[in-house]
Structures are given as C-alpha cells and as structure tokens.
Short mmCIF file of C-alpha atoms and ligand atoms in Angstrom, two decimals:
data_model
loop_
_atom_site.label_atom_id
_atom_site.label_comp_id
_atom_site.label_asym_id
_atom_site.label_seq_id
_atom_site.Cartn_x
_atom_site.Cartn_y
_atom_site.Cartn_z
CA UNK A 1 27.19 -15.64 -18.88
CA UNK A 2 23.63 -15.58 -17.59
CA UNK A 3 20.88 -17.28 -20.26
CA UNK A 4 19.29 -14.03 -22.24
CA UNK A 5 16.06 -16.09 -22.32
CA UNK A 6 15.22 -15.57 -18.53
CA UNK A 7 12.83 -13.10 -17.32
CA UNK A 8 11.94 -12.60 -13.58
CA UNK A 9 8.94 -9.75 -13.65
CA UNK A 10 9.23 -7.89 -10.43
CA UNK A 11 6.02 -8.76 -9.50
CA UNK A 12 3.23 -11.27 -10.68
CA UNK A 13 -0.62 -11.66 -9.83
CA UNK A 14 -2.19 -14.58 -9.02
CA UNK A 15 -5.44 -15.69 -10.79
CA UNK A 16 -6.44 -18.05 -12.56
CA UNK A 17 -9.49 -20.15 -13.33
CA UNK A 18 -10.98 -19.36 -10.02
CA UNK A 19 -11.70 -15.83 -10.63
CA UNK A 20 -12.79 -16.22 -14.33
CA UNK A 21 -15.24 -18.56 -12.65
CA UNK A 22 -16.64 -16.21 -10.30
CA UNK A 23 -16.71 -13.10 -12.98
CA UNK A 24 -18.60 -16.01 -15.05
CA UNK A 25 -21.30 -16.30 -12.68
CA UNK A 26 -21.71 -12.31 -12.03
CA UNK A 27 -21.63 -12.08 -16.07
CA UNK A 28 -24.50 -14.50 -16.26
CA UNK A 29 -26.23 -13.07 -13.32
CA UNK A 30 -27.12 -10.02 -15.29
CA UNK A 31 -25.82 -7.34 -12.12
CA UNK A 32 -22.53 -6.16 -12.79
CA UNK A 33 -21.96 -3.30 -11.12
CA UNK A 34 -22.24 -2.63 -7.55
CA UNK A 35 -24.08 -5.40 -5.92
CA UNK A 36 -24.35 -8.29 -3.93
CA UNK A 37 -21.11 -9.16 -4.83
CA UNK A 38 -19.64 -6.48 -3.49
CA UNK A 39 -21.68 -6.51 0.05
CA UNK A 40 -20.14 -9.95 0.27
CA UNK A 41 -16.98 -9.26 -0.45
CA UNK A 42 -17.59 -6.23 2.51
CA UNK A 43 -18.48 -8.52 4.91
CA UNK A 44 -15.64 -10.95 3.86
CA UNK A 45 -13.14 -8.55 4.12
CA UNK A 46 -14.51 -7.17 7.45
CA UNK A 47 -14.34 -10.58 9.27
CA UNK A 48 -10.80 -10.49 7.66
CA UNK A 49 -8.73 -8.06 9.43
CA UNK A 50 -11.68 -7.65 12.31
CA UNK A 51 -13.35 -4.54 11.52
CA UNK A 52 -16.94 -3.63 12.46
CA UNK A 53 -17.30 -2.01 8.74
CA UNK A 54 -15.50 -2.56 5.40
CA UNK A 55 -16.67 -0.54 2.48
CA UNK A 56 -15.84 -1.27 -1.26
CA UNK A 57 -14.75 1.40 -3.69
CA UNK A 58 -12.95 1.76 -6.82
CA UNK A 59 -9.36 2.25 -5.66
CA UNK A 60 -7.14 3.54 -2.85
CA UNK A 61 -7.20 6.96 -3.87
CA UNK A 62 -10.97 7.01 -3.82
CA UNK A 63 -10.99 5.76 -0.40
CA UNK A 64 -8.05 8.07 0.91
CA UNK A 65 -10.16 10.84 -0.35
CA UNK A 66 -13.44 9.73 1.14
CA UNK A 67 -11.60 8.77 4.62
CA UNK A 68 -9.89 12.38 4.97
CA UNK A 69 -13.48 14.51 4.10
CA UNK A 70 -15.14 11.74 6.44
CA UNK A 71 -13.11 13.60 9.23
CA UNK A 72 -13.65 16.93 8.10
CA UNK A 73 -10.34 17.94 6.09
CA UNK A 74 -11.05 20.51 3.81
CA UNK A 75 -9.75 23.51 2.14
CA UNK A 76 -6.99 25.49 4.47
CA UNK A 77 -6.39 22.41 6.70
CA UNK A 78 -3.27 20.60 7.29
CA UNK A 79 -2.76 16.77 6.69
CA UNK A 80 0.63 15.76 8.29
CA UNK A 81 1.90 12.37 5.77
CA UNK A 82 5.12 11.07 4.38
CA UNK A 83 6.81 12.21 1.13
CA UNK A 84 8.55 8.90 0.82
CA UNK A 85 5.30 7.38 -0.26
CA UNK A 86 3.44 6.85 -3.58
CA UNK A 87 1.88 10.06 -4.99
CA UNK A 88 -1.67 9.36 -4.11
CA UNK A 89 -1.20 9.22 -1.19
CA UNK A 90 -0.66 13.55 -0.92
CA UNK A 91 -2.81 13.55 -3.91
CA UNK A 92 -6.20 12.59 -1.96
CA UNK A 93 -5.07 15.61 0.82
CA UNK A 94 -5.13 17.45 -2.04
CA UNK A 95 -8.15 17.08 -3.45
CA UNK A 96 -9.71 17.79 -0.26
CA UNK A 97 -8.10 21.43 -0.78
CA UNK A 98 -5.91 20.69 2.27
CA UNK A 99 -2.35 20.88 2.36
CA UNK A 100 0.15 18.05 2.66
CA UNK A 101 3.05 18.47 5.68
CA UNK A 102 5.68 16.00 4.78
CA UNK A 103 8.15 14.46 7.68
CA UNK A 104 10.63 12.54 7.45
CA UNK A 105 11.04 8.35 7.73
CA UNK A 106 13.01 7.10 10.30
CA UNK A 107 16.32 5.64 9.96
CA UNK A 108 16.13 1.77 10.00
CA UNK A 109 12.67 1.48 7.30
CA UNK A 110 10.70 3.03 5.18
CA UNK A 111 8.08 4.04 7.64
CA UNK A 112 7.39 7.66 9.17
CA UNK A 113 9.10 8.49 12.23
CA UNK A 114 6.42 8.80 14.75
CA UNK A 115 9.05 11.39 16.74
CA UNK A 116 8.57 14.09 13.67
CA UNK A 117 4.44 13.96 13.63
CA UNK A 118 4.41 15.99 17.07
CA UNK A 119 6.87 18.30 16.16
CA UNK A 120 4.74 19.19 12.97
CA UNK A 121 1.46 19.58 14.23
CA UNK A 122 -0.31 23.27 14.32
CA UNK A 123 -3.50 24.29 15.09
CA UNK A 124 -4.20 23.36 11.12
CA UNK A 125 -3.57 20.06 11.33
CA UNK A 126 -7.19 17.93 10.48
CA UNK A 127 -5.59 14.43 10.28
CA UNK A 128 -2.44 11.98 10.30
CA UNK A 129 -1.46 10.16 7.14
CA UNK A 130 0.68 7.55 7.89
CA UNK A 131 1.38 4.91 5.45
CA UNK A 132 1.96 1.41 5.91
CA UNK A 133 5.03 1.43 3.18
CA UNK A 134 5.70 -1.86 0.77
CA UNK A 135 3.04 -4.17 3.47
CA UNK A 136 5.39 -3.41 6.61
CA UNK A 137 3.35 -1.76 9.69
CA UNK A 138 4.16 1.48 10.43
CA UNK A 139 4.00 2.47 14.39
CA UNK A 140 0.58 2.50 14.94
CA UNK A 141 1.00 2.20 18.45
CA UNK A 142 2.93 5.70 19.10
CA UNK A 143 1.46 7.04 16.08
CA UNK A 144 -2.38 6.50 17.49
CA UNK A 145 -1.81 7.87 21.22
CA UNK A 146 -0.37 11.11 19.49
CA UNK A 147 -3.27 11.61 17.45
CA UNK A 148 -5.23 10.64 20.73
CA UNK A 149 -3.29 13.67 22.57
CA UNK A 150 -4.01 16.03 20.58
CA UNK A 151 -7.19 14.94 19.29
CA UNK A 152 -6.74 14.37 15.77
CA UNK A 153 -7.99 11.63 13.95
CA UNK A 154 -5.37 8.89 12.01
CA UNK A 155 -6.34 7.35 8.82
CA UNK A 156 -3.94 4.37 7.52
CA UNK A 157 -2.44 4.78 4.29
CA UNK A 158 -2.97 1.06 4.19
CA UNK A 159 -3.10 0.15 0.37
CA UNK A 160 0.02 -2.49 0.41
CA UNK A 161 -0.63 -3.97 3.77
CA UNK A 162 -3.84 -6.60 3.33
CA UNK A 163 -2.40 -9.40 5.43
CA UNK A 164 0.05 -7.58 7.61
CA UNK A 165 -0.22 -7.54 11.13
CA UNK A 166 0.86 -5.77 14.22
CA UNK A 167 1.34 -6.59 17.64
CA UNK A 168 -1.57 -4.80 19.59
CA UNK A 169 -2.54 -4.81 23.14
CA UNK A 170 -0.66 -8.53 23.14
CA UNK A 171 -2.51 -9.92 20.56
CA UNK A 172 -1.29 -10.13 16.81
CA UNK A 173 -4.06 -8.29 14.87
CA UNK A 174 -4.02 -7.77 11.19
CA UNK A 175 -4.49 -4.45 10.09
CA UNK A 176 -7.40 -2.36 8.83
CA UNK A 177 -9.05 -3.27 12.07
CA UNK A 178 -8.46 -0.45 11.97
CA UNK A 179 -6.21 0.40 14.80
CA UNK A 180 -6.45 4.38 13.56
CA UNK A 181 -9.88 5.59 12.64
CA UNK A 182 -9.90 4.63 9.01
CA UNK A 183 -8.05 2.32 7.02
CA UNK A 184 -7.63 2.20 3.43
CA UNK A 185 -6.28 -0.38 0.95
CA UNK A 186 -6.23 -1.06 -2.52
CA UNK A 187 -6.34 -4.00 -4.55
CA UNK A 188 -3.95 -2.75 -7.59
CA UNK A 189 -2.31 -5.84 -9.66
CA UNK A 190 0.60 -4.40 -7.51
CA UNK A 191 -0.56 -5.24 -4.14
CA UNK A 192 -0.85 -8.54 -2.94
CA UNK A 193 -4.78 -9.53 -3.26
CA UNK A 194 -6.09 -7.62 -6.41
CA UNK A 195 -9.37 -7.19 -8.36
CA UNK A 196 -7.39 -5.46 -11.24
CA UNK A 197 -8.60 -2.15 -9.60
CA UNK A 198 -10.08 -1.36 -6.37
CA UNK A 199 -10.15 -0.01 -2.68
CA UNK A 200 -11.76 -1.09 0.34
CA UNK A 201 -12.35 1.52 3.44
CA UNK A 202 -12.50 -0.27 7.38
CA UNK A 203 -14.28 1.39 9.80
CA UNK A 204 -15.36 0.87 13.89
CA UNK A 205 -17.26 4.02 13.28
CA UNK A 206 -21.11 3.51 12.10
CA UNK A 207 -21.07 7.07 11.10
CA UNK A 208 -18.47 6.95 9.06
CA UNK A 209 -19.48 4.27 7.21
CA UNK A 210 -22.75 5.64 6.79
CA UNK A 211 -21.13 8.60 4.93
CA UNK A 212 -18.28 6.12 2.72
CA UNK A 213 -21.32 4.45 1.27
CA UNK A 214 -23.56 7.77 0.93
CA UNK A 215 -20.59 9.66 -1.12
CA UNK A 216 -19.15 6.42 -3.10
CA UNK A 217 -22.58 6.38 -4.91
CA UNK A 218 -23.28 10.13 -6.05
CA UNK A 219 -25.09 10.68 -2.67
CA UNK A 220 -27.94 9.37 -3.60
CA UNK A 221 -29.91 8.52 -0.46
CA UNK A 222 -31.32 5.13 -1.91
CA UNK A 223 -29.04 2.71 -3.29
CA UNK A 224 -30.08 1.30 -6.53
CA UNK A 225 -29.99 -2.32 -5.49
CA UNK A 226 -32.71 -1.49 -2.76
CA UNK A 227 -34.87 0.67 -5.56
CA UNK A 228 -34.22 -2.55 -7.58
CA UNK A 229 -35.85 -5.23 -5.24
CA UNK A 230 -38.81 -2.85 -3.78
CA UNK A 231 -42.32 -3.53 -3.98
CA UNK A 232 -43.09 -0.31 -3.90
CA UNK A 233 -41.96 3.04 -5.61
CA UNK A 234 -39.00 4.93 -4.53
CA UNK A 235 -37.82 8.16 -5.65
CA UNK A 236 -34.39 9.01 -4.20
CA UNK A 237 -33.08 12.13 -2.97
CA UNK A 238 -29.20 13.53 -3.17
CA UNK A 239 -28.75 15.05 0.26
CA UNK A 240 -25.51 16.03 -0.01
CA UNK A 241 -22.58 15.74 -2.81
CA UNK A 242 -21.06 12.53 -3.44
CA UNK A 243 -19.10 11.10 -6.47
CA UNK A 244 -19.09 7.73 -8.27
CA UNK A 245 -16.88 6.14 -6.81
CA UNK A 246 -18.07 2.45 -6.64
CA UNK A 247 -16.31 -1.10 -6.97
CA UNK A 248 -18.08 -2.90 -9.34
CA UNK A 249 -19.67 -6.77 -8.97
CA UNK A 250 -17.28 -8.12 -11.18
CA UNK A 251 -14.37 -6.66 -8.77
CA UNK A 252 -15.65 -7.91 -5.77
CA UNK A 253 -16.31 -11.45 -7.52
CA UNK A 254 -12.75 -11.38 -8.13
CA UNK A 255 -11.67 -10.12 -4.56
CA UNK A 256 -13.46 -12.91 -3.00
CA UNK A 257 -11.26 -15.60 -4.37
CA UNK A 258 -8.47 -13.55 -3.72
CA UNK A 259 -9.60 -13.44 -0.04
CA UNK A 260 -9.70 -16.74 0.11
CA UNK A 261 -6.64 -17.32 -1.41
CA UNK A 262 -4.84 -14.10 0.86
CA UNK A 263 -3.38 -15.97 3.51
CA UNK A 264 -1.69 -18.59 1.45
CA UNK A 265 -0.61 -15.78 -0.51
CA UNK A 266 1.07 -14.32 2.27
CA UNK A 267 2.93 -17.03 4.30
CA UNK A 268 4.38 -17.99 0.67
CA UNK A 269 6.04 -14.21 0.69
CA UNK A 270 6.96 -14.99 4.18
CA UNK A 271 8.78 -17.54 3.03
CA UNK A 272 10.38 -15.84 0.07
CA UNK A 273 11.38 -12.83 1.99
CA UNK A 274 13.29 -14.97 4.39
CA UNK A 275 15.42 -16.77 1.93
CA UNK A 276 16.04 -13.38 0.42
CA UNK A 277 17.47 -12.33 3.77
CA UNK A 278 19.26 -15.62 4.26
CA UNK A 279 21.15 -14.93 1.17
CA UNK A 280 21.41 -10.90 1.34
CA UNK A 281 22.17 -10.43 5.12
CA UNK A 282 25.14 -9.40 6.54
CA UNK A 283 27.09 -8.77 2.92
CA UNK A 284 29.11 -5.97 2.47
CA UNK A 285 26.86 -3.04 3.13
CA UNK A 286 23.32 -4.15 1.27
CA UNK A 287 20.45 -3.18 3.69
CA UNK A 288 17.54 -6.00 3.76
CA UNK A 289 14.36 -4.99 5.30
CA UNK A 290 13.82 -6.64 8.78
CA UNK A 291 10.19 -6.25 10.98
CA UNK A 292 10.19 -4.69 13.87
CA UNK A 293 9.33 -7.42 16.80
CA UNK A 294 5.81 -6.20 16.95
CA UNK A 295 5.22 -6.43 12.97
CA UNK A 296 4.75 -8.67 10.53
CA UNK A 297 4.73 -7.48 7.08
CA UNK A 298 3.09 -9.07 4.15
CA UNK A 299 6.02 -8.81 2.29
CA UNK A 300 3.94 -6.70 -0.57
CA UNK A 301 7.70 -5.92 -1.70
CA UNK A 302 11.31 -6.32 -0.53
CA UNK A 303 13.44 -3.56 -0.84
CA UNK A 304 17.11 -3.53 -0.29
CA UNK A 305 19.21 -0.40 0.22
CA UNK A 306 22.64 -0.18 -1.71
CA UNK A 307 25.45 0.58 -0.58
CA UNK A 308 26.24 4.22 -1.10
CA UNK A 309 29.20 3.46 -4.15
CA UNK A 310 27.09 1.78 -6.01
CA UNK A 311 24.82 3.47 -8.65
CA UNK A 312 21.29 2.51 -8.20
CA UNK A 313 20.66 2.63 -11.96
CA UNK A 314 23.48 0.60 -13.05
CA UNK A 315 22.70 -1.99 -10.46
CA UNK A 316 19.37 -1.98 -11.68
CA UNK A 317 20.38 -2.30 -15.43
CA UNK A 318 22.45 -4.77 -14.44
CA UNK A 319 19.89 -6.38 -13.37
CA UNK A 320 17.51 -6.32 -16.47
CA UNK A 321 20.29 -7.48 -18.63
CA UNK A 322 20.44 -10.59 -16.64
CA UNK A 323 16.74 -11.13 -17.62
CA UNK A 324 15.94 -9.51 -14.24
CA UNK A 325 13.20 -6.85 -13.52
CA UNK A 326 13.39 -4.62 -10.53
CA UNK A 327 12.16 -1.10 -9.31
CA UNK A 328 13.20 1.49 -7.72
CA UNK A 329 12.29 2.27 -4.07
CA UNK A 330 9.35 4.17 -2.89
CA UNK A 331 9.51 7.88 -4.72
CA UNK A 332 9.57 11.10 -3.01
CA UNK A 333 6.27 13.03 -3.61
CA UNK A 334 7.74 16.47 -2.77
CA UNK A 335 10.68 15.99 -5.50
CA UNK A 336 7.79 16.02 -8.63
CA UNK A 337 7.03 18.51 -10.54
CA UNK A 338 3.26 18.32 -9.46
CA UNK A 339 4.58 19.27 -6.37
CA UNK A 340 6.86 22.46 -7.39
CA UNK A 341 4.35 24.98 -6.27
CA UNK A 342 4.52 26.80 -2.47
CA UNK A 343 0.91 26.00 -2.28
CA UNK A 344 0.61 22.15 -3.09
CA UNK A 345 2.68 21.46 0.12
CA UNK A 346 4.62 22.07 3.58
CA UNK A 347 7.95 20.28 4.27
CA UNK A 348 8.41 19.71 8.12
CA UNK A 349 12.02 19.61 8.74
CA UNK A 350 14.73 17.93 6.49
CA UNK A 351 13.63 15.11 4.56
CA UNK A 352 16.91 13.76 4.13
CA UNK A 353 16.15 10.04 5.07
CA UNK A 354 13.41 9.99 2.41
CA UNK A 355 15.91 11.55 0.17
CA UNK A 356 19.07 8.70 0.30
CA UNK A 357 15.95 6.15 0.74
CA UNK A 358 15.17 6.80 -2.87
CA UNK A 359 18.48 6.97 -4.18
CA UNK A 360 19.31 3.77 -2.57
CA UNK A 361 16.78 1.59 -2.46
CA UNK A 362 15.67 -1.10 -5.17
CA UNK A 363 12.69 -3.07 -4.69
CA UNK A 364 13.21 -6.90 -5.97
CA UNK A 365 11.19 -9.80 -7.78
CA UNK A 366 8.76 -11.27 -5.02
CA UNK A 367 5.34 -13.07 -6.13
CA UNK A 368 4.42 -16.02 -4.98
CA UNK A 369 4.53 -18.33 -7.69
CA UNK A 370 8.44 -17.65 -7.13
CA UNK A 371 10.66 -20.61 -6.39
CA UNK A 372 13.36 -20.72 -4.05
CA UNK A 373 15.85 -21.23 -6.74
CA UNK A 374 14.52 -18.39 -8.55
CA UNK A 375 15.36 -16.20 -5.48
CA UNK A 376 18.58 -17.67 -5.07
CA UNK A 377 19.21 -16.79 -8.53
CA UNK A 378 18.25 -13.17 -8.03
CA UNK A 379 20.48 -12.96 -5.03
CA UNK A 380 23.37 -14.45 -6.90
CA UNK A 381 23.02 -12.29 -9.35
CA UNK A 382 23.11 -8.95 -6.78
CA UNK A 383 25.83 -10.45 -5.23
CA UNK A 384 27.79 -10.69 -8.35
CA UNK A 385 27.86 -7.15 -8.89
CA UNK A 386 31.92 -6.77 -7.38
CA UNK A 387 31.53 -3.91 -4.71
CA UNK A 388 28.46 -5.68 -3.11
CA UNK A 389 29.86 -9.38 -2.89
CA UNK A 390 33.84 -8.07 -1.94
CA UNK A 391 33.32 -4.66 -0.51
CA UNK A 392 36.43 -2.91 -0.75
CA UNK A 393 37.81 -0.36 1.84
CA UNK A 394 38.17 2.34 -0.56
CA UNK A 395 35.26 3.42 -2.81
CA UNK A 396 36.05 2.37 -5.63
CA UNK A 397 36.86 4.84 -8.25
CA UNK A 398 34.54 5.98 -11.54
CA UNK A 399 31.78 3.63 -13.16
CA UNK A 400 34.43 0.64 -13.35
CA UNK A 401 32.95 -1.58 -10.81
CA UNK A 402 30.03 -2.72 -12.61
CA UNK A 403 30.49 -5.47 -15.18
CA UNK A 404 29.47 -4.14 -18.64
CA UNK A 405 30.20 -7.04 -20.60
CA UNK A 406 28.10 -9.50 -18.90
C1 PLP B 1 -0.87 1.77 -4.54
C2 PLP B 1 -0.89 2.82 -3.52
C3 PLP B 1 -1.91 3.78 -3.48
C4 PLP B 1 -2.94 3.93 -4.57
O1 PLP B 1 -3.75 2.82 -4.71
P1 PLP B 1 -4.80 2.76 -5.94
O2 PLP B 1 -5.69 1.63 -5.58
O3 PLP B 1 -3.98 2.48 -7.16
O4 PLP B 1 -5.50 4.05 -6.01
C5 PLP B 1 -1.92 4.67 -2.43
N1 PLP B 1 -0.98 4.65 -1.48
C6 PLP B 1 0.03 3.76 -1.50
C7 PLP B 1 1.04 3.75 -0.40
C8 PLP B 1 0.12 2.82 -2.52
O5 PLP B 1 1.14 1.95 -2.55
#
C-alpha cells in the first residue's frame, strides 16, 4: 500500500528568489511594460539558440499568428500542420483566415512525417507548420529542403523545444536558429523556461523582424520607449494594422534568470529522462520515447505509449491514487468540437497514427527538482500495474487487470 500523503505534480516550475529579485528591480524601476527588459532578454535569447533576431511577445499563439501573416497566409490559403499537436497551434492558421491541412505523425514519435507534407501540398498551400512535439526535434532537415522545393516558407511550431537541439550541417545547433524561416516558442509554466506567460519569435530575416515588432505593438511606427527618451517631439503614425501583443518588462525580467538558469535546467531532464528509460525500456510492450541520432530533446515531457490492453484512463487513475499526477498525450486538434465544421479544416490522408497516439500515450512527472528516487518510484509504480510488468500472451479479459483496491 502506497503512502496517500505523496503527491508527484506532473510538472513543476522553477523560480525562486532569483526572479522575485529581478521583478523587484523592474517594480522599482517604474517601466513595467515593454522595455529594456525585454530588448535584453531579445538579445539574450538570440545569442541563445544563434539567431540574428529574437522578438518578445506575449505567448506562442501570438507569435504563431504573427510568423504565418509575416509570410503572407491569409484568408483562402492553406497551412499544411499536425493534428496531433496542441490546439493553438491550428488556431493561429486560423485566425489568419487560412485553413489548416492536417497529416499524419510518423510511426516511431510524435513528430510529423515529413513523407505526408509533399503529398499534401496544392497550389494553396502558404506555409509548413511543423511542430517540435513535447521538446523533441522534428525533421527539420527533410522538412526544410521540401519547403525549399517548392518554395514555401516553414515556420517551427517551436513552443516546447527552448534547449533542444538538432544535428545540422555536422554541428549540434539548438533550435530557433531558426533552421526554418521562423521559429516560435513560448514560455508557459508548462514549458521548460517560463515567464508565467510569454512567446519569443527568431528570425535570420531583418524584414521579418521589422514587421514582428511593428504588429506586436498596435503598428504604431514609433515605439513608446523611443517617444519616451526623445529630446524632441514625436507624433507617431499607424501604417498598417497591428495588435497588442507585447511581453511585458516584468516577463522578460523573469525570462532572463530563466535563461540563465536554461541549460542546467535541461541536462537535469536529460538526466531524468534517462533513468526513466533505464527503468521503462524493454518491458512488456510500454513505448519510451527515444531521439533520433541527430536530436536531442529537452525532455519538455516524457511520454510513454501503453500497451494496447491497457486502458489509458485506468492507468492514469491508477496513477493519481498512488499520489501520482500524469497527463494524457498530445490531443488531436481535428477530434474537437471547434473543429467539427467543413470549413475550419482539411484532413490529408488517414490520421490514424495521431489517432492510437492519443489513446495511448500518457505523459509522466518530469521537472527538475525531481530526484532519482522519485522517478524510480513513478516507474515502480507503472510497472506494478500487472499487464505492463508480466505481459501475458493473451489479452487479458474485461477491466480485471488493474488493481482497484490499491
Ligand atoms: C504550449 C503550446 C502552444 C501555445 O503556447 P502559449 O504560449 O500558451 O500560447 C503552441 N503550440 C504548442 C505545440 C504548445 O505546446
């Protein structure tokens, strides 16, 4: 009988007096909202993963949306993306009054299979999605010589993957260098460097950074730190439409430390994830996640696939009666109700990967202030569930196989 007093969240940011520190001193400072903070924490991030341009916003979705009318999707186009992904992700296509084509992942991840883009691309298609699911790379490298071939531009869904890398011309490079033509991440209490809320946008293109930083800020031709420290009078102008959709100082005060604190962050997960697989691998039909040679993910989750006779809620249940929290895999966009009209999307061949991926798949505690023993717990408790620790021949038959009674 497991202790009822135990609680593993699934997940767990890590601040502490560092960041109230630095939202002290942009509290005192009298700027809070967009500021120098936040062109530091730009130019931070930028030397980061290597880009030329990084430009703050105030989430992921914000920046997918910016990054898709920055190549010129708009209404009647075609954005080809992943279901298998979370919402906002078809959500920003969306708002651009484009339309969402949704391939399939490919067999051994939770990553799009690079095969389906080609075979879904029409003379609508503006731009590639692709998504850099849970922190693990997707295949850039195919992925970016098909947009190259046909000419269409690839923005990287690339909110869970600060601190992943990918193998690139020989070198290890970490992504949002961007290896596409825009990447885009978020800094969510879910992902692994936050700022409670926020989104960043990377960039080789001075143009399109231009336009991020004229559109996150109503379009206002001026920015109101410049008006702010000018000797002179400036009236600005509002050239074109934008929206407001800026990080604020305190944010970026708060990403900063996290920056600092990101690659520590990640080799810690590194770690974690490979004691999960050390204690997961190889039993009786549970799927761990493994990187391809040329990736290296940041570990923003780890999600295991069940084996097909077990019931992913029960297992979960199971779980969280043993003081344990997990979540279910990545969702399926094209399965919610938002998504029921003809018009809000475009399925390109079966989705029946993306399908059993959700079914199956259960994402487990990882944050870094984890012990080993507490993933060693977590695994023994998994394992403990009969049909995954002694898989049997037969499936077993009805709900019996799951311990009710503790
Ligand atoms: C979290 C997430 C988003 C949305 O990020 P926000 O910063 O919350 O807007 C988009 N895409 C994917 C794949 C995500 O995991």
């Amino acid at each position: 009988m497991s202790e009822t007093s135990r609680q593993i969240p699934v997940a767990k940011p890590v601040l502490d007096d560092r960041e109230v520190e630095a939202v002290r001193r942009v509290v005192l400072s009298g700027w809070v909202t967009q500021g120098p903070e936040v062109a530091a924490f730009e130019n931070e991030f930028a030397d980061f993963v290597g880009s030329a341009h990084a430009c703050a916003v105030s989430n992921c979705t914000t920046a997918l949306h910016l990054a898709l009318a920055c190549v010129g999707v708009g209404a009647g186009d075609e954005v080809i993306t992943v279901s298998h992904t979370f919402i906002a992700t078809a959500n920003a296509i969306r708002y651009c009054g484009a339309l969402p084509v949704f391939v399939d992942i490919e067999a051994s991840g939770y990553n799009v299979d690079p095969e389906l883009i080609e075979t879904a691309i029409t003379p609508r298609t503006k731009a590639i999605l692709c998504v850099h699911q849970l922190g693990m790379p997707c295949d850039l490298r195919r992925i970016v010589k098909i947009g190259k071939r046909y000419s269409i531009p690839v923005i990287e869904d690339a909110a869970c993957a600060a601190g992943s890398e990918i193998l690139w011309e020989g070198q290890w490079q970490r992504i949002g260098k961007p290896h596409g033509d825009i990447a885009c991440f978020s800094f969510h209490p879910r992902k692994v460097l936050t700022t409670g809320d926020g989104g960043m946008l990377t960039t080789a293109s001075d143009e399109y950074d231009r336009k991020f930083r004229l559109w996150r800020q109503h379009g206002m031709s001026v920015p109101d730190t410049v008006r702010h420290g000018a000797k002179q009078v400036i009236y600005e102008a509002y050239p074109e439409l934008g929206y407001n959709y800026r990080m604020t100082d305190l944010q970026a005060a708060i990403g900063r430390e996290q920056l600092k604190r990101l690659p520590a962050l990640v080799d810690r997960r590194r770690a974690l994830a490979e004691k999960y697989s050390e204690h997961l691998s190889g039993t009786s039909g549970l799927r761990t996640p493994s990187e391809p040679h040329w990736a290296r993910s940041n570990w923003q989750s780890y999600c295991v696939a069940l084996p097909s006779r077990l019931d992913q809620r029960e297992v979960m249940q199971t779980m969280l009666d043993r003081g344990i929290s997990t979540r279910r895999g990545v969702m399926n966009i094209h399965l919610e109700e938002a998504y029921a009209g003809a018009d809000t999307h475009r399925l390109s061949g079966s989705l029946g990967r993306s399908v059993a991926a959700q079914e199956r798949s259960v994402i487990l505690p990882l944050y870094a202030q984890m012990t080993d023993d507490d993933v060693a717990l977590v695994a023994e408790e998994l394992l403990s569930i009969p049909t995954i620790a002694a898989p049997t021949t037969a499936p077993p038959s009805g709900a019996s196989y799951l311990p009710h009674s503790g």
